[in-house]
CSV table of C-alpha atoms and ligand atoms in Angstrom, one decimal:
chain,number,residue,atom,x,y,z
A,1070,MET,CA,-2.3,-21.5,-9.4
A,1071,THR,CA,1.2,-20.1,-10.1
A,1072,GLU,CA,4.2,-22.2,-9.2
A,1073,THR,CA,7.9,-21.6,-9.5
A,1074,LEU,CA,11.0,-23.4,-8.4
A,1075,LEU,CA,13.9,-21.0,-7.7
A,1076,ARG,CA,17.2,-22.9,-7.9
A,1077,GLY,CA,20.4,-21.7,-6.2
A,1078,ARG,CA,22.1,-21.6,-2.9
A,1079,VAL,CA,19.5,-20.8,-0.3
A,1080,LEU,CA,20.0,-19.2,3.1
A,1081,SER,CA,17.3,-18.4,5.7
A,1082,PHE,CA,17.6,-17.7,9.5
A,1083,HIS,CA,15.3,-19.1,12.1
A,1084,ASP,CA,16.9,-17.4,15.0
A,1085,GLU,CA,19.6,-14.9,15.9
A,1086,PRO,CA,23.0,-16.6,15.4
A,1087,LEU,CA,25.5,-16.6,18.2
A,1088,GLU,CA,28.6,-14.6,17.6
A,1089,GLY,CA,30.9,-16.3,15.1
A,1090,ASP,CA,29.1,-19.6,15.1
A,1091,ALA,CA,28.9,-20.7,11.5
A,1092,SER,CA,27.6,-24.1,12.4
A,1093,SER,CA,24.7,-22.5,14.2
A,1094,GLU,CA,21.3,-24.0,14.6
A,1095,ALA,CA,20.1,-20.5,13.8
A,1096,PHE,CA,19.9,-20.8,10.0
A,1097,THR,CA,19.5,-23.2,7.2
A,1098,TYR,CA,21.9,-23.0,4.3
A,1099,ILE,CA,21.6,-25.4,1.3
A,1100,GLU,CA,24.3,-25.3,-1.2
A,1101,GLU,CA,22.4,-27.2,-4.0
A,1102,GLY,CA,19.1,-25.8,-2.9
A,1103,ALA,CA,15.8,-24.6,-4.2
A,1104,LEU,CA,12.7,-22.8,-3.1
A,1105,LEU,CA,9.2,-23.9,-4.1
A,1106,ILE,CA,6.8,-21.0,-4.4
A,1107,ARG,CA,3.1,-21.3,-4.9
A,1108,ASP,CA,0.7,-18.4,-5.3
A,1109,GLY,CA,3.2,-16.0,-3.7
A,1110,LYS,CA,3.9,-18.1,-0.6
A,1111,ILE,CA,6.8,-20.4,0.3
A,1112,VAL,CA,5.8,-24.1,0.0
A,1113,ALA,CA,9.2,-25.6,0.8
A,1114,MET,CA,13.0,-24.9,1.0
A,1115,ASP,CA,15.0,-28.0,0.3
A,1116,SER,CA,17.7,-29.5,-1.9
A,1117,TYR,CA,17.0,-29.0,-5.5
A,1118,GLU,CA,17.0,-32.7,-6.1
A,1119,ALA,CA,14.4,-33.5,-3.4
A,1120,LEU,CA,12.1,-30.8,-4.6
A,1121,ARG,CA,12.5,-31.8,-8.3
A,1122,LEU,CA,11.6,-35.4,-7.5
A,1123,GLY,CA,8.8,-34.5,-5.1
A,1124,GLU,CA,6.4,-31.5,-4.9
A,1125,GLY,CA,8.4,-29.5,-7.5
A,1126,ARG,CA,8.2,-31.9,-10.4
A,1127,ASN,CA,6.7,-30.3,-13.5
A,1128,VAL,CA,7.2,-26.8,-12.0
A,1129,GLU,CA,9.0,-24.2,-14.0
A,1130,VAL,CA,12.6,-23.8,-12.8
A,1131,ILE,CA,14.4,-20.5,-12.6
A,1132,ASP,CA,18.1,-21.2,-12.3
A,1133,HIS,CA,19.9,-18.6,-10.2
A,1134,ARG,CA,23.1,-20.6,-9.6
A,1135,PRO,CA,25.7,-19.7,-8.4
A,1136,HIS,CA,23.9,-16.9,-6.6
A,1137,LEU,CA,22.6,-16.9,-3.1
A,1138,ILE,CA,18.9,-16.7,-2.5
A,1139,MET,CA,17.7,-15.0,0.8
A,1140,PRO,CA,14.5,-13.5,2.1
A,1141,GLY,CA,14.0,-9.9,0.9
A,1142,PHE,CA,15.6,-7.2,2.9
A,1143,ILE,CA,13.6,-5.1,5.4
A,1144,ASP,CA,14.2,-1.4,6.1
A,1145,CYS,CA,12.7,-0.3,9.4
A,1146,HIS,CA,12.9,3.5,9.0
A,1147,ILE,CA,12.8,5.5,5.7
A,1148,HIS,CA,11.2,8.7,4.5
A,1149,TYR,CA,9.8,8.4,1.0
A,1150,PRO,CA,9.3,12.2,0.6
A,1151,GLN,CA,13.1,12.7,1.1
A,1152,MET,CA,14.3,11.1,-2.1
A,1153,GLN,CA,15.3,14.6,-3.3
A,1154,VAL,CA,17.0,15.5,0.0
A,1155,VAL,CA,19.7,12.8,0.0
A,1156,GLY,CA,23.2,14.4,0.1
A,1157,SER,CA,22.1,17.9,1.2
A,1158,TYR,CA,25.0,19.9,2.5
A,1159,ALA,CA,24.1,20.8,6.1
A,1160,GLY,CA,25.5,20.5,9.6
A,1161,ALA,CA,23.5,18.8,12.2
A,1162,LEU,CA,19.9,17.6,12.4
A,1163,LEU,CA,17.9,20.8,13.1
A,1164,GLU,CA,19.7,22.8,10.4
A,1165,TRP,CA,19.3,19.9,8.0
A,1166,LEU,CA,15.5,19.7,8.7
A,1167,ASP,CA,14.9,23.4,8.4
A,1168,LYS,CA,17.1,24.1,5.4
A,1169,TYR,CA,16.3,21.1,3.2
A,1170,THR,CA,13.8,18.6,4.6
A,1171,PHE,CA,11.0,20.8,5.6
A,1172,VAL,CA,11.4,22.7,2.3
A,1173,GLU,CA,11.3,19.5,0.2
A,1174,GLU,CA,8.3,17.9,2.0
A,1175,GLN,CA,6.1,21.0,1.2
A,1176,LYS,CA,6.2,19.8,-2.4
A,1177,PHE,CA,4.0,16.9,-1.5
A,1178,SER,CA,1.0,19.2,-1.7
A,1179,ASN,CA,1.7,19.7,-5.4
A,1180,GLN,CA,-0.5,17.9,-7.9
A,1181,GLY,CA,1.2,14.7,-9.2
A,1182,HIS,CA,4.4,15.0,-7.1
A,1183,PRO,CA,3.6,12.3,-4.5
A,1184,GLU,CA,2.6,9.9,-7.3
A,1185,ARG,CA,5.8,10.5,-9.2
A,1186,ILE,CA,8.1,10.1,-6.2
A,1187,ALA,CA,6.2,7.1,-4.9
A,1188,SER,CA,6.8,5.3,-8.2
A,1189,ALA,CA,10.5,6.2,-8.2
A,1190,PHE,CA,10.7,5.2,-4.5
A,1191,PHE,CA,9.5,1.6,-5.0
A,1192,ASP,CA,11.6,1.2,-8.1
A,1193,GLU,CA,14.6,2.1,-5.9
A,1194,LEU,CA,13.7,-0.2,-3.1
A,1195,ILE,CA,13.3,-3.1,-5.5
A,1196,ARG,CA,16.6,-2.3,-7.2
A,1197,HIS,CA,18.3,-2.6,-3.8
A,1198,GLY,CA,16.6,-5.8,-2.7
A,1199,THR,CA,14.3,-4.2,-0.1
A,1200,THR,CA,10.9,-5.8,-0.2
A,1201,THR,CA,9.4,-4.3,3.1
A,1202,ALA,CA,9.9,-0.9,4.7
A,1203,ALA,CA,8.5,1.1,7.5
A,1204,ALA,CA,8.1,4.5,5.9
A,1205,TYR,CA,7.2,8.0,6.8
A,1206,CYS,CA,5.0,9.9,4.3
A,1207,SER,CA,4.6,13.7,4.5
A,1208,VAL,CA,2.0,15.6,6.5
A,1209,HIS,CA,-0.3,15.5,3.5
A,1210,LYS,CA,-3.0,12.9,3.2
A,1211,ALA,CA,-2.4,12.6,-0.5
A,1212,SER,CA,1.2,11.5,0.1
A,1213,VAL,CA,-0.1,8.4,1.9
A,1214,ASP,CA,-2.6,7.7,-0.8
A,1215,ALA,CA,0.1,7.9,-3.4
A,1216,PHE,CA,2.4,5.6,-1.4
A,1217,PHE,CA,-0.1,2.9,-0.7
A,1218,THR,CA,-1.6,3.0,-4.2
A,1219,GLU,CA,1.8,2.2,-5.6
A,1220,SER,CA,2.8,-0.4,-3.0
A,1221,HIS,CA,-0.6,-2.1,-3.3
A,1222,LYS,CA,-0.3,-2.2,-7.1
A,1223,ARG,CA,3.1,-3.9,-6.7
A,1224,ASN,CA,1.8,-6.2,-4.0
A,1225,MET,CA,4.6,-5.2,-1.5
A,1226,ARG,CA,4.4,-5.7,2.2
A,1227,MET,CA,4.6,-2.1,3.4
A,1228,ILE,CA,4.1,-0.1,6.6
A,1229,ALA,CA,3.6,3.7,6.4
A,1230,GLY,CA,1.8,6.6,7.9
A,1231,LYS,CA,1.0,10.3,7.6
A,1232,VAL,CA,3.4,12.4,9.6
A,1233,MET,CA,1.6,14.4,12.3
A,1234,MET,CA,3.2,17.7,13.1
A,1235,ASP,CA,1.5,20.8,14.4
A,1236,ARG,CA,4.3,23.2,15.4
A,1237,ASN,CA,7.9,24.3,14.8
A,1238,ALA,CA,7.8,23.8,11.1
A,1239,PRO,CA,6.7,25.9,8.1
A,1240,PRO,CA,2.9,26.6,8.1
A,1241,ASN,CA,2.4,24.5,4.9
A,1242,LEU,CA,3.7,21.5,6.8
A,1243,LEU,CA,1.4,21.7,9.8
A,1244,ASP,CA,-1.8,19.9,10.6
A,1245,THR,CA,-3.7,20.3,13.9
A,1246,PRO,CA,-4.3,17.9,16.7
A,1247,GLN,CA,-7.9,17.3,15.3
A,1248,SER,CA,-7.0,17.1,11.6
A,1249,GLY,CA,-4.0,14.9,12.2
A,1250,TYR,CA,-6.2,12.6,14.2
A,1251,GLU,CA,-9.0,12.5,11.7
A,1252,ASP,CA,-6.8,12.2,8.6
A,1253,SER,CA,-4.9,9.4,10.2
A,1254,LYS,CA,-8.1,7.6,11.2
A,1255,ALA,CA,-9.5,7.9,7.6
A,1256,LEU,CA,-6.2,6.6,6.2
A,1257,VAL,CA,-6.2,3.6,8.6
A,1258,GLN,CA,-9.7,2.8,7.5
A,1259,LYS,CA,-8.8,3.1,3.8
A,1260,TRP,CA,-5.5,1.3,3.8
A,1261,HIS,CA,-4.7,-0.8,6.8
A,1262,GLY,CA,-5.0,-4.5,5.9
A,1263,LYS,CA,-5.7,-3.8,2.2
A,1264,GLY,CA,-3.7,-6.5,0.5
A,1265,ARG,CA,-0.3,-6.3,2.2
A,1266,GLN,CA,-0.5,-2.7,3.4
A,1267,LEU,CA,-0.2,-1.8,7.1
A,1268,TYR,CA,-0.7,1.7,8.6
A,1269,ALA,CA,1.6,3.2,11.2
A,1270,ILE,CA,0.6,6.0,13.6
A,1271,THR,CA,3.4,8.6,12.9
A,1272,PRO,CA,3.9,11.6,15.1
A,1273,ARG,CA,7.1,12.9,13.6
A,1274,PHE,CA,9.0,13.7,16.8
A,1275,ALA,CA,8.3,15.5,20.1
A,1276,PRO,CA,9.6,18.9,18.9
A,1277,THR,CA,7.0,19.2,16.1
A,1278,SER,CA,4.0,18.1,18.1
A,1279,THR,CA,2.1,20.0,20.8
A,1280,PRO,CA,1.0,18.2,23.9
A,1281,GLU,CA,-2.5,18.1,22.4
A,1282,GLN,CA,-1.3,16.3,19.3
A,1283,LEU,CA,0.7,13.8,21.3
A,1284,GLU,CA,-2.4,13.2,23.4
A,1285,MET,CA,-4.4,12.6,20.2
A,1286,SER,CA,-1.7,10.3,18.9
A,1287,GLY,CA,-2.1,8.3,22.2
A,1288,THR,CA,-5.8,8.1,21.5
A,1289,LEU,CA,-5.1,6.6,18.1
A,1290,VAL,CA,-2.8,4.0,19.7
A,1291,HIS,CA,-5.6,3.2,22.2
A,1292,GLU,CA,-8.2,2.9,19.5
A,1293,PHE,CA,-5.9,0.9,17.1
A,1294,PRO,CA,-3.5,-1.1,19.4
A,1295,GLN,CA,-2.7,-3.4,16.4
A,1296,LEU,CA,-1.0,-0.6,14.5
A,1297,HIS,CA,2.7,0.3,14.5
A,1298,VAL,CA,3.8,3.6,15.9
A,1299,GLN,CA,6.9,5.3,14.5
A,1300,THR,CA,8.8,8.4,15.6
A,1301,HIS,CA,12.3,9.7,16.3
A,1302,LEU,CA,14.2,9.7,19.7
A,1303,GLY,CA,17.5,10.9,21.0
A,1304,GLU,CA,19.2,11.6,17.7
A,1305,ASN,CA,21.0,14.9,18.5
A,1306,PRO,CA,21.9,16.9,21.6
A,1307,ALA,CA,20.3,20.2,20.3
A,1308,GLU,CA,17.1,18.2,19.6
A,1309,ILE,CA,17.2,16.8,23.1
A,1310,ALA,CA,17.7,20.2,24.7
A,1311,PHE,CA,14.7,21.5,22.6
A,1312,VAL,CA,12.5,18.8,24.0
A,1313,ALA,CA,13.6,19.6,27.5
A,1314,GLU,CA,12.5,23.2,26.8
A,1315,LEU,CA,9.2,22.3,25.3
A,1316,PHE,CA,8.3,19.6,27.9
A,1317,PRO,CA,9.9,21.0,31.1
A,1318,TRP,CA,7.8,18.6,33.3
A,1319,SER,CA,9.2,15.5,31.6
A,1320,ARG,CA,11.9,13.4,33.2
A,1321,ASP,CA,13.6,13.1,29.8
A,1322,TYR,CA,12.8,12.8,26.0
A,1323,THR,CA,11.7,9.2,26.2
A,1324,HIS,CA,9.3,10.0,29.0
A,1325,VAL,CA,7.4,12.4,26.7
A,1326,TYR,CA,6.4,9.4,24.5
A,1327,GLU,CA,5.9,7.2,27.6
A,1328,HIS,CA,3.6,9.9,29.1
A,1329,TYR,CA,1.3,10.0,26.0
A,1330,GLY,CA,1.1,6.2,25.7
A,1331,LEU,CA,3.2,6.0,22.6
A,1332,LEU,CA,5.7,3.3,23.7
A,1333,GLY,CA,5.0,-0.4,23.2
A,1334,SER,CA,5.9,-3.5,21.3
A,1335,LYS,CA,4.8,-2.1,18.0
A,1336,THR,CA,6.7,1.2,18.5
A,1337,LEU,CA,9.7,2.0,16.3
A,1338,LEU,CA,12.1,4.6,17.7
A,1339,GLY,CA,14.4,6.0,15.1
A,1340,HIS,CA,18.1,6.6,16.2
A,1341,CYS,CA,18.2,6.2,20.0
A,1342,ILE,CA,21.8,7.4,20.2
A,1343,HIS,CA,21.9,9.8,23.2
A,1344,LEU,CA,19.9,8.1,26.0
A,1345,THR,CA,20.2,7.9,29.8
A,1346,ASP,CA,20.0,4.6,31.6
A,1347,ALA,CA,16.5,5.6,32.8
A,1348,GLU,CA,15.4,6.0,29.2
A,1349,ILE,CA,16.9,2.7,28.1
A,1350,GLY,CA,15.0,1.1,31.0
A,1351,SER,CA,11.7,2.6,29.8
A,1352,ILE,CA,12.4,1.5,26.2
A,1353,ALA,CA,13.3,-2.0,27.3
A,1354,ASP,CA,10.3,-2.3,29.7
A,1355,SER,CA,7.9,-1.2,27.0
A,1356,LYS,CA,9.4,-3.6,24.5
A,1357,SER,CA,9.8,-0.7,22.0
A,1358,VAL,CA,12.3,-1.1,19.2
A,1359,ALA,CA,15.5,1.1,18.8
A,1360,VAL,CA,16.2,1.6,15.1
A,1361,PHE,CA,19.9,1.9,14.1
A,1362,CYS,CA,20.3,4.2,11.1
A,1363,PRO,CA,24.1,4.1,10.4
A,1364,THR,CA,24.5,6.1,7.1
A,1365,SER,CA,22.2,8.8,8.5
A,1366,ASN,CA,23.9,9.0,11.8
A,1367,LEU,CA,27.3,9.4,10.1
A,1368,PHE,CA,26.0,11.8,7.4
A,1369,ILE,CA,24.1,14.1,9.8
A,1370,GLY,CA,26.8,13.7,12.4
A,1371,SER,CA,24.4,12.5,15.0
A,1372,GLY,CA,26.7,10.1,16.8
A,1373,LEU,CA,27.4,6.4,17.4
A,1374,PHE,CA,24.6,4.0,18.1
A,1375,ASP,CA,25.6,1.8,21.0
A,1376,LEU,CA,24.2,-1.5,20.2
A,1377,GLY,CA,26.1,-3.3,22.9
A,1378,ARG,CA,24.7,-1.1,25.6
A,1379,LEU,CA,21.1,-1.4,24.3
A,1380,THR,CA,21.2,-5.2,23.9
A,1381,LYS,CA,22.7,-5.6,27.4
A,1382,SER,CA,19.6,-3.9,28.7
A,1383,ASN,CA,17.4,-6.2,26.5
A,1384,VAL,CA,16.3,-3.4,24.2
A,1385,ARG,CA,14.9,-4.8,20.9
A,1386,ASN,CA,16.6,-3.4,17.9
A,1387,ALA,CA,16.4,-3.0,14.1
A,1388,ILE,CA,18.4,-1.5,11.3
A,1389,ALA,CA,17.4,1.0,8.6
A,1390,THR,CA,18.6,3.4,5.9
A,1391,ASP,CA,16.7,6.6,7.1
A,1392,ILE,CA,16.7,8.0,3.6
A,1393,GLY,CA,17.1,11.1,3.1
A,1394,GLY,CA,19.3,11.6,6.2
A,1395,GLY,CA,20.7,8.3,5.1
A,1396,THR,CA,22.8,8.2,2.0
A,1397,SER,CA,22.0,4.8,0.4
A,1398,TYR,CA,18.9,2.8,-0.3
A,1399,SER,CA,21.0,-0.4,0.1
A,1400,MET,CA,20.8,-2.5,3.2
A,1401,LEU,CA,24.2,-3.8,2.2
A,1402,ARG,CA,25.7,-0.4,2.4
A,1403,THR,CA,23.8,0.2,5.6
A,1404,LEU,CA,25.3,-3.0,7.1
A,1405,ASP,CA,28.8,-1.9,6.1
A,1406,GLU,CA,28.4,1.5,7.8
A,1407,GLY,CA,26.8,-0.2,10.8
A,1408,TYR,CA,29.8,-2.5,11.0
A,1409,LYS,CA,32.2,0.5,11.1
A,1410,ILE,CA,30.1,2.3,13.7
A,1411,LEU,CA,30.2,-0.7,16.0
A,1412,ASN,CA,33.8,-1.6,15.3
A,1413,ILE,CA,35.0,1.9,16.2
A,1414,GLN,CA,33.3,1.4,19.6
A,1415,GLY,CA,35.1,-2.0,20.1
A,1416,GLN,CA,31.9,-4.0,19.3
A,1417,ARG,CA,31.6,-6.9,16.8
A,1418,TYR,CA,29.0,-7.3,14.1
A,1419,HIS,CA,29.4,-10.7,12.7
A,1420,PRO,CA,28.1,-11.1,9.1
A,1421,LEU,CA,25.8,-13.9,10.1
A,1422,ARG,CA,24.2,-11.6,12.7
A,1423,SER,CA,24.0,-8.7,10.2
A,1424,PHE,CA,22.3,-10.7,7.5
A,1425,TYR,CA,20.0,-12.1,10.2
A,1426,GLN,CA,19.2,-8.5,11.1
A,1427,VAL,CA,18.2,-7.3,7.7
A,1428,THR,CA,15.9,-10.4,7.2
A,1429,LEU,CA,14.4,-12.2,10.2
A,1430,GLY,CA,15.8,-9.7,12.8
A,1431,ASN,CA,14.0,-6.8,11.3
A,1432,ALA,CA,10.9,-8.9,10.7
A,1433,ARG,CA,10.8,-9.7,14.4
A,1434,ALA,CA,11.3,-6.0,15.2
A,1435,LEU,CA,8.2,-5.3,13.2
A,1436,SER,CA,6.3,-8.3,14.8
A,1437,LEU,CA,5.9,-9.6,11.2
A,1438,ASP,CA,8.1,-12.7,11.5
A,1439,ASN,CA,5.1,-14.9,11.0
A,1440,VAL,CA,4.8,-13.6,7.4
A,1441,ILE,CA,8.1,-12.2,6.2
A,1442,GLY,CA,11.9,-12.5,6.9
A,1443,SER,CA,12.4,-16.2,6.4
A,1444,PHE,CA,11.6,-19.1,4.1
A,1445,LYS,CA,9.6,-21.0,6.5
A,1446,GLN,CA,6.6,-22.8,5.0
A,1447,GLY,CA,3.7,-20.4,4.4
A,1448,ALA,CA,5.8,-17.3,4.5
A,1449,GLU,CA,5.3,-14.6,1.9
A,1450,ALA,CA,7.7,-15.3,-1.0
A,1451,ASP,CA,9.7,-12.1,-0.9
A,1452,CYS,CA,13.3,-13.0,-2.0
A,1453,VAL,CA,16.5,-11.4,-3.0
A,1454,VAL,CA,19.1,-13.1,-5.2
A,1455,LEU,CA,22.6,-12.0,-4.3
A,1456,ASN,CA,25.7,-12.0,-6.5
A,1457,ALA,CA,28.9,-11.5,-4.6
A,1458,GLY,CA,30.8,-11.2,-7.9
A,1459,ALA,CA,28.9,-8.4,-9.3
A,1460,THR,CA,31.8,-6.1,-10.1
A,1461,ALA,CA,35.4,-6.7,-11.3
A,1462,ALA,CA,36.8,-5.8,-7.9
A,1463,MET,CA,34.4,-8.2,-6.2
A,1464,ARG,CA,35.2,-11.0,-8.6
A,1465,VAL,CA,39.0,-10.6,-7.8
A,1466,ARG,CA,38.2,-10.6,-4.1
A,1467,MET,CA,35.9,-13.6,-4.5
A,1468,GLU,CA,38.9,-15.7,-5.7
A,1469,THR,CA,40.1,-15.8,-2.1
A,1470,VAL,CA,36.6,-16.3,-0.5
A,1471,GLU,CA,36.2,-19.8,0.9
A,1472,THR,CA,33.2,-19.8,3.2
A,1473,LEU,CA,29.6,-18.5,3.3
A,1474,VAL,CA,30.6,-16.2,6.2
A,1475,GLU,CA,33.4,-14.6,4.1
A,1476,GLU,CA,31.0,-14.3,1.1
A,1477,LEU,CA,28.4,-12.4,3.3
A,1478,MET,CA,31.2,-10.2,4.6
A,1479,LEU,CA,32.2,-9.4,1.1
A,1480,LEU,CA,28.6,-8.7,0.0
A,1481,GLN,CA,28.1,-6.2,2.9
A,1482,THR,CA,31.5,-4.5,2.5
A,1483,MET,CA,31.6,-4.1,-1.3
A,1484,GLY,CA,28.0,-4.8,-2.4
A,1485,ASP,CA,25.3,-2.4,-3.5
A,1486,ASP,CA,22.5,-2.5,-6.0
A,1487,ARG,CA,24.8,-4.2,-8.5
A,1488,SER,CA,24.9,-7.2,-6.3
A,1489,ILE,CA,21.1,-7.6,-6.4
A,1490,ALA,CA,20.6,-10.0,-9.3
A,1491,GLU,CA,16.9,-10.4,-8.9
A,1492,VAL,CA,14.1,-9.6,-6.4
A,1493,TYR,CA,10.9,-11.5,-6.0
A,1494,VAL,CA,7.9,-9.8,-4.5
A,1495,ALA,CA,5.3,-12.3,-3.4
A,1496,GLY,CA,6.8,-14.8,-5.9
A,1497,LYS,CA,6.9,-12.3,-8.8
A,1498,ALA,CA,10.3,-11.4,-10.4
A,1499,SER,CA,10.4,-7.6,-10.0
A,1500,LYS,CA,14.0,-6.3,-10.5
A,1501,THR,CA,14.7,-7.5,-14.0
A,1502,ALA,CA,11.2,-6.3,-14.9
A,1503,LEU,CA,12.3,-2.7,-14.2
A,1504,ASP,CA,15.0,-2.8,-16.9
B,1661,GUN,N1,13.8,13.9,13.2
B,1661,GUN,C1,12.6,14.4,12.9
B,1661,GUN,N2,12.4,14.3,11.6
B,1661,GUN,C2,13.4,13.7,11.1
B,1661,GUN,C3,13.8,13.3,9.8
B,1661,GUN,O1,13.1,13.5,8.8
B,1661,GUN,N3,15.0,12.7,9.6
B,1661,GUN,C4,15.8,12.5,10.7
B,1661,GUN,N4,17.0,11.8,10.5
B,1661,GUN,N5,15.5,12.8,11.9
B,1661,GUN,C5,14.3,13.4,12.1
B,1662,ZN,ZN1,13.9,9.5,10.2
């Protein structure tokens, strides 16, 4: 049995906080707090004193004061084969894909390359406080094996899948409806449920799949209804026009996925920027999740995610980096850019809501809130330790910070990997172990 008592200020959400309500029922914040962890699970979150006198006596204490301990961050859309695409000079989406991304992803058929990048990828996630991600691999089966071998070794809660794509990309990046189906199925059987690993059915997006492949993807969803599905939707006007050309019978882009049975409560739809009311209705009715990718949407010039419009229609939402269209692995940087995108549209993104989103909110979007995203008893002990005074500029700003809400706002506005003091993966210290 392994037991640890993490001492510090602890913050965990149990619901979405109402706008600006810092006295909310939605979270627990304990100033002189502690977390008792046993065998990788949360046993209790309480005051340090109570735990020290009770269940936590004789347990090794790791003192993180004055830092803030929260559940590990969750990234709901990221491409691990795009580590070496970040910051590529391109115009909009289709040029960016053709010129850089499809070129880069071909390297994942090279011996040793997926393994090297997978290792660097998980180092980077941990450095930035991200303990769970929904990730795209490349079209190559070996890219998925490399990914899950590494995440399983680190005991991280990960969701990933082999991209299926059988047209409109270089020949080296194409599978076929049959091979995409068979490879995905073999990977599900090999990895899904192994330790903390979860498989996601991953047709890249409608432009790179034939109707036959989307049909086969729907068959996989039917055969494995417990799996996540991830794809892209409504990111860019030229992409949308291309979909209309390729699927002339379809009411709109969303209807293509709907037609093939790909929408549902486990479906993650990256971007969802340019949508009609009918599409929003379909997404809401199916309980699919719209994934906001702020740094990517700004970098690729895709547009402004309209969170207000989507939530008004009861669309579930999540937030993500979308590396390599995105420009930072940091969920703090992501929240900062998200704040700006919403502010420019006259919408508010209160720091309590944004920190809810990168923890419990994203866990709910993944239907994993029973295991991650909070410090409720029995949850998996993935934690991030946040230092709002990590840089000289932050320390000067901290002199005027008086409340938790102000501290969170500072963390998301000026914070990055330097603000991540430590990361626990299933109770195991993992960031300082990288140094
Ligand atoms: N649409 C299809 N593939 C991709 C991708 O890799 N990144 C982004 N941002 N959009 C996509
Ligand atoms: Zn993406």
